[in-house]
Short mmCIF file of C-alpha atoms in Angstrom, two decimals:
data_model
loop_
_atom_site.label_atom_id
_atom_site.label_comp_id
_atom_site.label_asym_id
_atom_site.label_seq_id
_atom_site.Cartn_x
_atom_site.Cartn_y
_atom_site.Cartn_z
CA UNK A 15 28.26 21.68 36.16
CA UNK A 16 26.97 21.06 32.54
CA UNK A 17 29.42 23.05 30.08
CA UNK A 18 28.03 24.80 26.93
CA UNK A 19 29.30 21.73 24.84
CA UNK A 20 26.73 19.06 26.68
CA UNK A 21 24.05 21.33 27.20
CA UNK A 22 24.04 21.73 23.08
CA UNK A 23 24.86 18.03 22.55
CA UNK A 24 21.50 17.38 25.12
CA UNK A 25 19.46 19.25 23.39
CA UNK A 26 19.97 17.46 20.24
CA UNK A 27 20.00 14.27 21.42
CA UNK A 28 16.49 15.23 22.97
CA UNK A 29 15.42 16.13 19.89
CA UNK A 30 16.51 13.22 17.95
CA UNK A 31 12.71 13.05 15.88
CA UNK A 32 13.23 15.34 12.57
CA UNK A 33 9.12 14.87 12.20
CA UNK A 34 9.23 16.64 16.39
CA UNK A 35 11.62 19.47 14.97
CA UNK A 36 9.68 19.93 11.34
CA UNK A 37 6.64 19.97 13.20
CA UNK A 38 7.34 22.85 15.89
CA UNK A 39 9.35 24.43 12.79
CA UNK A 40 5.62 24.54 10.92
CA UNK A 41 4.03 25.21 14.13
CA UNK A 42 5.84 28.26 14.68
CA UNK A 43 5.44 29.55 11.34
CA UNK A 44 1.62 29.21 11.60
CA UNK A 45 1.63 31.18 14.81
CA UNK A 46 3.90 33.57 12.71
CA UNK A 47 1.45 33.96 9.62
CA UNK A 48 -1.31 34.43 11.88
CA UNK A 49 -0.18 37.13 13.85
CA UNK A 50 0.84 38.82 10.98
CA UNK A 51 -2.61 39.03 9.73
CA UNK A 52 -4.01 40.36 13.38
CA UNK A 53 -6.93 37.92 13.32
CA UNK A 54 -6.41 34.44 15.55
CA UNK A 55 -8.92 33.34 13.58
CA UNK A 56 -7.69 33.70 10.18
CA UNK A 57 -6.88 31.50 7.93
CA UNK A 58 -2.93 29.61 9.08
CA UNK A 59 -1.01 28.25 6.23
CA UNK A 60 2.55 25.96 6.07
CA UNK A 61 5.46 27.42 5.07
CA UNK A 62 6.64 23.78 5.94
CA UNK A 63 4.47 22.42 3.02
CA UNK A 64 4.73 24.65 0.96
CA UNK A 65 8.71 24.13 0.80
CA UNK A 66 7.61 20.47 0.21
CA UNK A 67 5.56 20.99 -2.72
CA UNK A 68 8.76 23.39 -4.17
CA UNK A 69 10.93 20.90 -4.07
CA UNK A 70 8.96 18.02 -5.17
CA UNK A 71 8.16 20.36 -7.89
CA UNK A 72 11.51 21.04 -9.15
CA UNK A 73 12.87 17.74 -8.88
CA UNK A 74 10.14 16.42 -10.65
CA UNK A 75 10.41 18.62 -13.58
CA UNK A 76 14.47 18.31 -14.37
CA UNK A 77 14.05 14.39 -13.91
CA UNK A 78 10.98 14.26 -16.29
CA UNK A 79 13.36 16.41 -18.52
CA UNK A 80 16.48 14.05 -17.97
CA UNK A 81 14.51 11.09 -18.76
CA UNK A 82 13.10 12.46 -21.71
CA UNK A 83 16.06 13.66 -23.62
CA UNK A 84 17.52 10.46 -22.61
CA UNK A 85 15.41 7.93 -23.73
CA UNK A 86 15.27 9.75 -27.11
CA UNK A 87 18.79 9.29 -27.44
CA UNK A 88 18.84 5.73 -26.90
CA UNK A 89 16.50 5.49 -29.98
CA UNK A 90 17.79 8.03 -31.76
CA UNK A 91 21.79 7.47 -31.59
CA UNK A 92 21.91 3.57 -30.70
CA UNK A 93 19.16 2.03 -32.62
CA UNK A 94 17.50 0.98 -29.68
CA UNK A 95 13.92 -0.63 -30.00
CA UNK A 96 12.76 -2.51 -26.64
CA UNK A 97 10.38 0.10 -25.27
CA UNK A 98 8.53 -2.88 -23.30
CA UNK A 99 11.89 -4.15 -21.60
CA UNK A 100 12.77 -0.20 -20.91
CA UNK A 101 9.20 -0.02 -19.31
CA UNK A 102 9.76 -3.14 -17.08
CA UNK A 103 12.89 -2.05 -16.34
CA UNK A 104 11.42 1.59 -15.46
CA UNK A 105 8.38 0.64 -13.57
CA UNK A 106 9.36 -3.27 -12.60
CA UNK A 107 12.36 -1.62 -10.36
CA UNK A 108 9.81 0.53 -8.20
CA UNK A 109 9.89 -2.38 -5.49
CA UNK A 110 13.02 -0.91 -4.18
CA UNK A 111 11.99 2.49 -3.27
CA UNK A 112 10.32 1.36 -0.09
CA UNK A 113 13.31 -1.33 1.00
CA UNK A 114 15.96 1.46 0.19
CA UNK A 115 13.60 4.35 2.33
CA UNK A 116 13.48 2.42 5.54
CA UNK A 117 16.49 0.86 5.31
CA UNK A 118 18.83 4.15 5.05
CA UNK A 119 16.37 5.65 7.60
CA UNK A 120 17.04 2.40 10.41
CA UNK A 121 21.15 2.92 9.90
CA UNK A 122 21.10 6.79 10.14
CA UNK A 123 19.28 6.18 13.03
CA UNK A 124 20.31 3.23 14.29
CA UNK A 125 24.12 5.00 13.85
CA UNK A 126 22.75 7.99 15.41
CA UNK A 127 21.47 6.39 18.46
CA UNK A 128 25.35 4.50 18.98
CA UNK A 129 27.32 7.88 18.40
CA UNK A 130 25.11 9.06 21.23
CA UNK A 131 25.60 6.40 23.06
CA UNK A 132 29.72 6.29 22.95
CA UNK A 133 29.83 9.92 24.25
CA UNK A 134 28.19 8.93 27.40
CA UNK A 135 24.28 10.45 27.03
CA UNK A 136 21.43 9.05 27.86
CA UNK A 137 17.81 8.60 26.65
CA UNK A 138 15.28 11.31 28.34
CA UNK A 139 12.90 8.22 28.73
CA UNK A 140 15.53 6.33 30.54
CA UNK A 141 15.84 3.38 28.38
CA UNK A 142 18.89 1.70 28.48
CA UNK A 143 20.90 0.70 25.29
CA UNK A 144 20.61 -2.41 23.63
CA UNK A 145 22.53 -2.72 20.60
CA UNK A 146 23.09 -1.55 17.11
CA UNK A 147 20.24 -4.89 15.80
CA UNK A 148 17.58 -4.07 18.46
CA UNK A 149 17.64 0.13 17.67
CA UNK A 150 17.85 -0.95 13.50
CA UNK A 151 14.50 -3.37 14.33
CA UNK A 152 12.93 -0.50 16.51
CA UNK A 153 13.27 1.86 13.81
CA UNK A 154 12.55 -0.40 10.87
CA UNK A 155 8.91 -1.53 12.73
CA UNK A 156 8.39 2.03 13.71
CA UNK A 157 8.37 2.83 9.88
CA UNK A 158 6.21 0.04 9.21
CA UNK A 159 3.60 1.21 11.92
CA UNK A 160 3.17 4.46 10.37
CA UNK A 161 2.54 2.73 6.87
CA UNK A 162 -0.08 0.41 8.74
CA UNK A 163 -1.95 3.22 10.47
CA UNK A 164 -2.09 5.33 7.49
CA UNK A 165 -3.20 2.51 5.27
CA UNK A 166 -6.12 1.72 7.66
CA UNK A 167 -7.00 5.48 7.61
CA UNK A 168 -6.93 5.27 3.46
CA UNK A 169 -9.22 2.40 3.57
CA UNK A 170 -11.85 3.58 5.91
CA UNK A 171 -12.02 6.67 3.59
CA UNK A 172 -12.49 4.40 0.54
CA UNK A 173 -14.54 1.51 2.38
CA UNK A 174 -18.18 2.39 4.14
CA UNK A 175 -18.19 -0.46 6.35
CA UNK A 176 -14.09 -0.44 7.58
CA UNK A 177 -13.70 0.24 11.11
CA UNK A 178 -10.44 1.82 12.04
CA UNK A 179 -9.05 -1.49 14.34
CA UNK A 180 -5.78 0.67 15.95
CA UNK A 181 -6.56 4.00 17.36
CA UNK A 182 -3.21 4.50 18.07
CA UNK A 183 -0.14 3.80 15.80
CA UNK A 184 1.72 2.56 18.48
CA UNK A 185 -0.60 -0.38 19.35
CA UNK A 186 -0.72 -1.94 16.03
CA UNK A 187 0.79 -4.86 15.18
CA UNK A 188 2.60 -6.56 17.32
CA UNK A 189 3.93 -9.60 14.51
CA UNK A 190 4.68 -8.65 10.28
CA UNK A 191 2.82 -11.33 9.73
CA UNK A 192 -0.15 -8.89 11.14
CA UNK A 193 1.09 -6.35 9.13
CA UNK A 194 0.68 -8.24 5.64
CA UNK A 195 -2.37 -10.20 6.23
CA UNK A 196 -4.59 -6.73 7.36
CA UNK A 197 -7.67 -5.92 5.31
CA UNK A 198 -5.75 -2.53 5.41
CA UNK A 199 -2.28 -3.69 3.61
CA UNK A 200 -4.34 -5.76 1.08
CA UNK A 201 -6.64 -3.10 0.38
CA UNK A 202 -4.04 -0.91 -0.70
CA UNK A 203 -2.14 -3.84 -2.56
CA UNK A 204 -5.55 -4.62 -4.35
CA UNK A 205 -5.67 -1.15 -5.55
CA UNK A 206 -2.01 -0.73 -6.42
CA UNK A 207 -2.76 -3.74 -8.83
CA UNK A 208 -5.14 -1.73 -10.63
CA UNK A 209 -2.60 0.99 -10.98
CA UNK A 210 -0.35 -0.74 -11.87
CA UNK A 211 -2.38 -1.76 -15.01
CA UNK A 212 -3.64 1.48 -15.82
CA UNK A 213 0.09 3.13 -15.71
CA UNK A 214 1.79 0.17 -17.99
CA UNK A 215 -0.55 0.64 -20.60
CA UNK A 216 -0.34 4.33 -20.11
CA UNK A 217 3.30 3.64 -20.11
CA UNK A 218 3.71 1.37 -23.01
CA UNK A 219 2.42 4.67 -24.98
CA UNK A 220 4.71 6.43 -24.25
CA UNK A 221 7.70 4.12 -24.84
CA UNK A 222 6.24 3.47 -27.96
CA UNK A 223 5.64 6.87 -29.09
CA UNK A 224 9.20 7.65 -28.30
CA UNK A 225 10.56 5.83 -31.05
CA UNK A 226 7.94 6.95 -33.52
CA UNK A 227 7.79 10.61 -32.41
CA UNK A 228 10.14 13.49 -31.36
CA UNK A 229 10.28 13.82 -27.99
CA UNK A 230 9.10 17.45 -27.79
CA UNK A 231 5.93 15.70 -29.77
CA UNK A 232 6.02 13.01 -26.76
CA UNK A 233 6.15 15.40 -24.33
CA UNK A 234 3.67 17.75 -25.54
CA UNK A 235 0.99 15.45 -25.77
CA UNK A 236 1.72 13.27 -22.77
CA UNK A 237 1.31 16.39 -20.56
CA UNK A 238 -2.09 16.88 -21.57
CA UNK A 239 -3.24 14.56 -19.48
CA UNK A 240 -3.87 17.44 -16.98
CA UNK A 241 -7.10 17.53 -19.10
CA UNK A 242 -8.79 14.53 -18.80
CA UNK A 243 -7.53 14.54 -14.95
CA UNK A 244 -9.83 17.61 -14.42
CA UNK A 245 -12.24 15.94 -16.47
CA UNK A 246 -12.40 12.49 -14.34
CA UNK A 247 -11.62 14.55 -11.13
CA UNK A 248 -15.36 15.86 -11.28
CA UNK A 249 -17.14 12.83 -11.03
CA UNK A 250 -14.87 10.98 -9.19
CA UNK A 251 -13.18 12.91 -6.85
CA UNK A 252 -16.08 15.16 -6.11
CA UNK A 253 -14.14 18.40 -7.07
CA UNK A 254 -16.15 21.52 -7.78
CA UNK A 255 -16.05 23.30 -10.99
CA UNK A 256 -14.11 26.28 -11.19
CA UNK A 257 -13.81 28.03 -14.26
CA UNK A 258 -10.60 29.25 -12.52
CA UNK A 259 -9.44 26.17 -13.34
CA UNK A 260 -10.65 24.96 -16.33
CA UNK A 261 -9.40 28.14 -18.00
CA UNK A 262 -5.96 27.69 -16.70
CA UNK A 263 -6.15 24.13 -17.89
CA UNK A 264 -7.42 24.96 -21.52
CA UNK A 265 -4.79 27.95 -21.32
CA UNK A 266 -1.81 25.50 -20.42
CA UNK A 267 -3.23 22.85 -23.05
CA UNK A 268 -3.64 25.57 -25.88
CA UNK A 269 0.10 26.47 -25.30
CA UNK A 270 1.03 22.80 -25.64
CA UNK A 271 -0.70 22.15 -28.98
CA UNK A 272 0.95 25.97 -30.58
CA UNK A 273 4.40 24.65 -29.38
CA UNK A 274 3.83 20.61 -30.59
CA UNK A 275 2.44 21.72 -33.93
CA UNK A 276 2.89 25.26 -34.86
CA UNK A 277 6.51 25.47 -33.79
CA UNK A 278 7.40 25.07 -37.56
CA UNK A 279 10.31 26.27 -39.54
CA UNK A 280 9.67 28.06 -42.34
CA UNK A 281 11.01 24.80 -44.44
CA UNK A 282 8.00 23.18 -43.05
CA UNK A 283 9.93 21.02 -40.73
CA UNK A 284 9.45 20.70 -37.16
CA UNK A 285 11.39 23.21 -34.88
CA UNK A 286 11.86 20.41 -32.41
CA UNK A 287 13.30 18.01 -34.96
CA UNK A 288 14.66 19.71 -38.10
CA UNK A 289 14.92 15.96 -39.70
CA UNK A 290 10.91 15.87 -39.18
CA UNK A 291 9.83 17.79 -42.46
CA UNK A 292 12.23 15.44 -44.97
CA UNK A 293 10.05 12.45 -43.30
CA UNK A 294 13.36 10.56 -42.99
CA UNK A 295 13.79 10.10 -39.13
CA UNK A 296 9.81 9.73 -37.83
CA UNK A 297 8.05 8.55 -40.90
CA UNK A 298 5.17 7.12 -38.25
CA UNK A 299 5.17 10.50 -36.44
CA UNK A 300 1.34 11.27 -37.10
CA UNK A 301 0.43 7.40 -35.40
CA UNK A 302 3.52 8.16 -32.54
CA UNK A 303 1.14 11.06 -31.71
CA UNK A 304 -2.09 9.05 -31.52
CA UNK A 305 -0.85 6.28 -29.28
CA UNK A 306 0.65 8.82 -27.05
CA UNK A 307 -2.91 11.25 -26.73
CA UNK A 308 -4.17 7.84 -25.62
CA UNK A 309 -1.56 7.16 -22.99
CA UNK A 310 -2.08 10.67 -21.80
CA UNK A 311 -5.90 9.64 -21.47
CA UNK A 312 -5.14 6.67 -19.21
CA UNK A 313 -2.73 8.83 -17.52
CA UNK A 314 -5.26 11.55 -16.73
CA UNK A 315 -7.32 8.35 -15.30
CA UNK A 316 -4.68 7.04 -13.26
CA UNK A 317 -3.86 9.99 -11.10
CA UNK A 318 -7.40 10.72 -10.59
CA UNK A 319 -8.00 6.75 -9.31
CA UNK A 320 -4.41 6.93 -7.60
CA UNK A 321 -5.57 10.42 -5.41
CA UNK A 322 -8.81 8.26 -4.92
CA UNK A 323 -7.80 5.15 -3.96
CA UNK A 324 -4.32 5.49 -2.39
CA UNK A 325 -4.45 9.07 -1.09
CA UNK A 326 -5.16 9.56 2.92
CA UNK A 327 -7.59 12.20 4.05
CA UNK A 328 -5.24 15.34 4.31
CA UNK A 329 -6.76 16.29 7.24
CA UNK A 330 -5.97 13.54 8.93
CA UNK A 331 -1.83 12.89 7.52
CA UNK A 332 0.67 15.05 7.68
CA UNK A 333 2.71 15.91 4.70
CA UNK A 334 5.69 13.89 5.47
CA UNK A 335 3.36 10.85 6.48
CA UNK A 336 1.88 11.61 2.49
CA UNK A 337 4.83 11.59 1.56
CA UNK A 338 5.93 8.24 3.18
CA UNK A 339 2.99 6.19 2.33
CA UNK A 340 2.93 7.50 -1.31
CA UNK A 341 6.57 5.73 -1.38
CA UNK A 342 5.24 2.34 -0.46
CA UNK A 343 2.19 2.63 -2.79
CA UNK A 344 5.22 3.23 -5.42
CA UNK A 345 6.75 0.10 -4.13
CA UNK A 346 3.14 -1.75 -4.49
CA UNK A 347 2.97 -0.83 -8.30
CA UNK A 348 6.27 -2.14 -8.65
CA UNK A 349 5.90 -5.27 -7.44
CA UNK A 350 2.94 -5.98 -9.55
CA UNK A 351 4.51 -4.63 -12.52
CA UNK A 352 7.65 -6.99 -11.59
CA UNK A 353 5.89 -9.68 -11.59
CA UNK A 354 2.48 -9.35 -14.23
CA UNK A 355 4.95 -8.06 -16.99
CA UNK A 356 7.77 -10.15 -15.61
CA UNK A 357 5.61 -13.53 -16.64
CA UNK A 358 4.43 -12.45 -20.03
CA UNK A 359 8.08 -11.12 -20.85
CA UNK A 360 9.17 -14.24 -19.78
CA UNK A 361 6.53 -16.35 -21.84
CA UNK A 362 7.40 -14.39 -25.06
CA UNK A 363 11.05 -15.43 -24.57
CA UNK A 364 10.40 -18.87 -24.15
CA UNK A 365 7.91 -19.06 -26.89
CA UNK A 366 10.21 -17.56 -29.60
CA UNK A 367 8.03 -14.44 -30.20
CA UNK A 368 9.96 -11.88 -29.21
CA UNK A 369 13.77 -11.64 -27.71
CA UNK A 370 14.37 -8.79 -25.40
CA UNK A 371 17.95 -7.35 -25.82
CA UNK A 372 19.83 -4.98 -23.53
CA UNK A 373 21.99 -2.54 -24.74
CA UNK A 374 25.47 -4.05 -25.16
CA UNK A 375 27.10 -0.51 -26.16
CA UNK A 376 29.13 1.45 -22.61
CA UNK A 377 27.68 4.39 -23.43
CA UNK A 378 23.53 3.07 -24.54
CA UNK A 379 24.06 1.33 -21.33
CA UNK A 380 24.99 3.88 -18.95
CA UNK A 381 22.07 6.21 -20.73
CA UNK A 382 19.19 3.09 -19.69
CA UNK A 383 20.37 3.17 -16.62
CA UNK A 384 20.10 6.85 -15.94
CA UNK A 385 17.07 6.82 -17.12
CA UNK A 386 15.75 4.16 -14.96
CA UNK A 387 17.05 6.32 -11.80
CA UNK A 388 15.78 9.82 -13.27
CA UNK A 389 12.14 8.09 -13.65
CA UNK A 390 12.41 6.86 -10.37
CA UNK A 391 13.18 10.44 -8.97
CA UNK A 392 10.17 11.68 -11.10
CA UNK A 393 8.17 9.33 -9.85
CA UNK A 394 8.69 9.39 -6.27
CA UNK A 395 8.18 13.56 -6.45
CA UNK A 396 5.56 13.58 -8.62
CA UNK A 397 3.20 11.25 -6.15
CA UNK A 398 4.48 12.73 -3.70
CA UNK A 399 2.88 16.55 -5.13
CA UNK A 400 -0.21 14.53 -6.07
CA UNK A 401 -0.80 13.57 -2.57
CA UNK A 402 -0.04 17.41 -1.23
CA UNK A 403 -2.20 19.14 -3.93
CA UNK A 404 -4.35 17.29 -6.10
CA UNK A 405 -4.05 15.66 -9.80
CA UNK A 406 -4.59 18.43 -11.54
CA UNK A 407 -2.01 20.49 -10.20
CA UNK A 408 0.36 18.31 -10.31
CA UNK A 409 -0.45 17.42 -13.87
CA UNK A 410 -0.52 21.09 -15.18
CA UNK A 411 2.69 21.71 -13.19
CA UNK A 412 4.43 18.98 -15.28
CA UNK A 413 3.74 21.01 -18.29
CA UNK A 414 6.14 23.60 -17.29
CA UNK A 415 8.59 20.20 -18.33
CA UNK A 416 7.80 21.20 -22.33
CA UNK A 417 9.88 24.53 -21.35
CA UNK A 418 12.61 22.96 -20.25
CA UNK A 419 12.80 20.08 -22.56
CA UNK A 420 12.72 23.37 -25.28
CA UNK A 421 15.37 25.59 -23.77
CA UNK A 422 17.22 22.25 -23.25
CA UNK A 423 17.47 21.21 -26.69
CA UNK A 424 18.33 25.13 -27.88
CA UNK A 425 21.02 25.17 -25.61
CA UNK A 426 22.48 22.19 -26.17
CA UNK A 427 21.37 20.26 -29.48
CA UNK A 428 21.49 23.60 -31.28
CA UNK A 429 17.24 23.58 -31.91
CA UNK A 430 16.06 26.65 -32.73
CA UNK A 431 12.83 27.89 -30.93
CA UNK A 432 10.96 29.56 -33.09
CA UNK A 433 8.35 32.47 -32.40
CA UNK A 434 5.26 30.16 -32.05
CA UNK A 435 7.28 28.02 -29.58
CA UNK A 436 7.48 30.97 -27.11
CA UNK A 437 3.88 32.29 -27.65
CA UNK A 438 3.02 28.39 -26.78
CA UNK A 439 5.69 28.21 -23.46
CA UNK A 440 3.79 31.62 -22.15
CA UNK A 441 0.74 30.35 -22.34
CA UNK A 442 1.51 27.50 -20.85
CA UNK A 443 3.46 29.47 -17.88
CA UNK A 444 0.20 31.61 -17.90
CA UNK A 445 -1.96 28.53 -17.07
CA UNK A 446 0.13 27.10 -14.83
CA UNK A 447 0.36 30.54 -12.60
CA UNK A 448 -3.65 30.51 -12.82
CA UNK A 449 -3.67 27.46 -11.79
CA UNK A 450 -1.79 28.11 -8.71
CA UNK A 451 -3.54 30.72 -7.65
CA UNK A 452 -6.66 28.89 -8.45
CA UNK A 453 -5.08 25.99 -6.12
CA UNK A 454 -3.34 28.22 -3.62
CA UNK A 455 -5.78 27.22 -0.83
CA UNK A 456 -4.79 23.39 -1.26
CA UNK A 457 -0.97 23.99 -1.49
CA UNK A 458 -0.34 26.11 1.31
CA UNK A 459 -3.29 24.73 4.04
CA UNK A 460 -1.66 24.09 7.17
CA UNK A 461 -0.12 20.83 7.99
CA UNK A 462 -1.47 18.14 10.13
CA UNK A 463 0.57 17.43 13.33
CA UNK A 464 -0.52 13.81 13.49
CA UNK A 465 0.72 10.78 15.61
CA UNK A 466 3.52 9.78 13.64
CA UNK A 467 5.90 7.93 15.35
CA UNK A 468 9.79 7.22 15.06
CA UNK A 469 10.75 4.70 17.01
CA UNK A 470 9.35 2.17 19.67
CA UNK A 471 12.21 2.82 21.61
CA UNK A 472 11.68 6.59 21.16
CA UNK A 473 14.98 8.81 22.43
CA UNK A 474 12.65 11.28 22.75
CA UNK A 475 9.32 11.73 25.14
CA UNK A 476 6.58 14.42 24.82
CA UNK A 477 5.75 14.08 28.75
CA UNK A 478 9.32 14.43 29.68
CA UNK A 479 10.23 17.30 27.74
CA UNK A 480 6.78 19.17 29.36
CA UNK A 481 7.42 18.38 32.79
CA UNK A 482 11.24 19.11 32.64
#
């Protein structure tokens, strides 16, 4: 006779797929909202989701904030001027986000699987066990399934003529030599090249302006990008006018020009950088600005070609399988920035024309380096809410960043806000809760239950659990 302790311990050892539990967890909330409304019919929306795009959302915004502040104080404090080796350090070190993901993901498992297996349980689908290497493999190709399937599903979107070769994610490919020769993989690599040239140049801007500018200037500008997103997202991505939107957009952007140049003192220096006005610490302030409203162009243009080109249909992906794949598109970028940059940083070295220098100082150091990490968290969330909502959410969602980056520097660096400042950070609030009502219908649709998969020697089986 099974004692409380073992009937608990089977249960979660039966339910060993977190994408099983987060999908009966959504599924149950659906049932939930629509019941509440009375109509089966009505419209169902994720809860599930909607947490998703929360958290991206705030994680995105303090790392944005975190980089900011401290690549201005490299600059600033340690005299350092190599935006183009911070940039390659930044964007060149993307590779790993994909090795690191499925990697951590095959131990827990893999780990998982051999506590399990020590305490004397066994798999519903009666497989026996075969090691710590051959559940780490199982759960490392797994992974790489789900990338392949939702790759070929991106493609067919983008590509008239592709025909879907796998209907089923667990019948793909059976070698990873398959996996990296498929029209699918290169498809996606192609257009990850492309990205990645858009977004260095984009990039460049803004590692440039950063040590002609303040970085409440920087910021300000670079975040109006959610303007020429809506602007490209028209043609491109098909998106329907709304003047919903474009009034929550021009709302947000209005706030972001009254707080980058109308947040004056009244000695006519900036109230983001009281050093500003004397001319002494960003002489080239005026051409900082212009280089970075043409980064914020390019940026705008990016995210738009990025939801285009690297985006599966939502209606087809779940939001953790977005998720996922927007992690190895991130990984793509990365290793054609690593290696495109890598060879013409590597030529101007050689050559004499230009010597790229580290920072040597503890402290200057330990500030790159945290910088590096906080872009990468940026990064990762901020794809990650493009694929959920769409570029121009996610865009006019960053500007809530300028707030922070304000309140930031008040508390801390003693910057006073003035009264423009605050008319500027409620307008741009204002926008931004338009904007999300505007969007509401994209945020909160309900999640796809689709076929991804965890392992190809699964510890868990759909047919068991329904005939048990």
């Amino acid at each position: 006779m099974s004692t409380p302790q073992n009937t608990r311990d089977s249960l979660e050892f039966h339910h060993t797929s977190l994408h099983d539990s987060a999908a009966a967890v959504a599924s149950s909330m659906n049932v939930a909202s629509s019941r509440g409304t009375g109509n089966p019919g009505a419209y169902e929306f994720s809860y599930l989701k909607i947490v998703f795009v929360v958290v991206l959302f705030v994680v995105s915004l303090f790392s944005f904030v975190t980089q900011t502040e401290l690549t201005s104080l490299l600059y600033s404090a340690y005299g350092f001027n190599e935006p183009i080796l911070l940039l390659y350090l930044t964007h060149g070190s993307w590779w790993l986000l994909w090795p690191l993901q499925f990697l951590s993901i095959g131990v827990f498992k893999s780990v998982r699987k051999f506590v399990l297996h020590q305490r004397g349980y066994t798999p519903v689908d009666g497989r026996r066990w075969k090691g710590l290497r051959r559940a780490f493999a199982s759960s490392i190709k797994a992974q790489h399934q789900n990338i392949f399937h939702t790759a070929e599903l991106t493609a067919h979107s983008n590509i008239g003529d592709y025909e879907i070769r796998y209907k089923d994610p667990r019948k793909s490919f059976r070698k990873y030599s398959q996996f990296f020769r498929s029209t699918a993989i290169w498809y996606v690599f192609k257009m990850s090249a492309l990205l990645s040239l858009i977004l260095n140049v984009a990039g460049v801007t803004w590692f440039l302006a950063m040590s002609l500018s303040t970085g409440s200037d920087v910021t300000a500008i670079y975040n109006c990008s959610a303007f020429t997103a809506y602007i490209f997202a028209i043609p491109i991505l098909k998106e329907r006018f709304s003047w919903i939107k474009a009034n929550s957009v021009i709302t947000a952007i209005a706030g972001v020009f009254i707080v980058a140049y109308m947040g004056k003192s009244s000695s006519g220096g900036d109230a983001a950088d009281p050093d500003a006005g004397t001319g002494t610490a960003y002489p080239h302030r005026l051409f900082g600005n212009f280089i970075i409203l043409l980064g914020a162009i390019l940026y705008g243009l990016y995210e738009v070609f990025y939801k285009k080109w690297c985006c599966p249909p939502s209606e087809l992906v779940s939001a953790r399988r977005q998720a996922t794949f927007s992690n190895f598109i991130m990984c793509l970028i990365g290793i054609n920035t690593f290696f495109i940059m890598g060879i013409g940083m590597l030529v101007c070295e050689v050559s004499g024309l230009h010597h790229f220098q580290i920072p040597t100082h503890g402290k200057a150091l330990l500030y790159m380096v945290t910088s590096i990490i906080s872009n990468h968290l940026f990064s990762v969330s901020f794809l990650g809410l493009m694929s959920l909502t769409s570029p121009v959410f996610s865009s006019v969602a960053s500007l809530i960043t300028i707030l922070i980056v304000g309140l930031f520097e008040w508390l801390f660096r003693g910057i006073v806000i003035t009264f423009y400042q605050i008319i500027g950070y409620i307008l741009i609030i204002v926008g931004f809760g338009l904007l999300t009502y505007a969007s509401w219908s994209e945020i909160s649709q309900e999640d796809v239950d689709d076929d991804y998969i965890t392992d190809t020697e699964s510890t868990y089986s759909t047919a068991s659990s329904q005939m048990a």
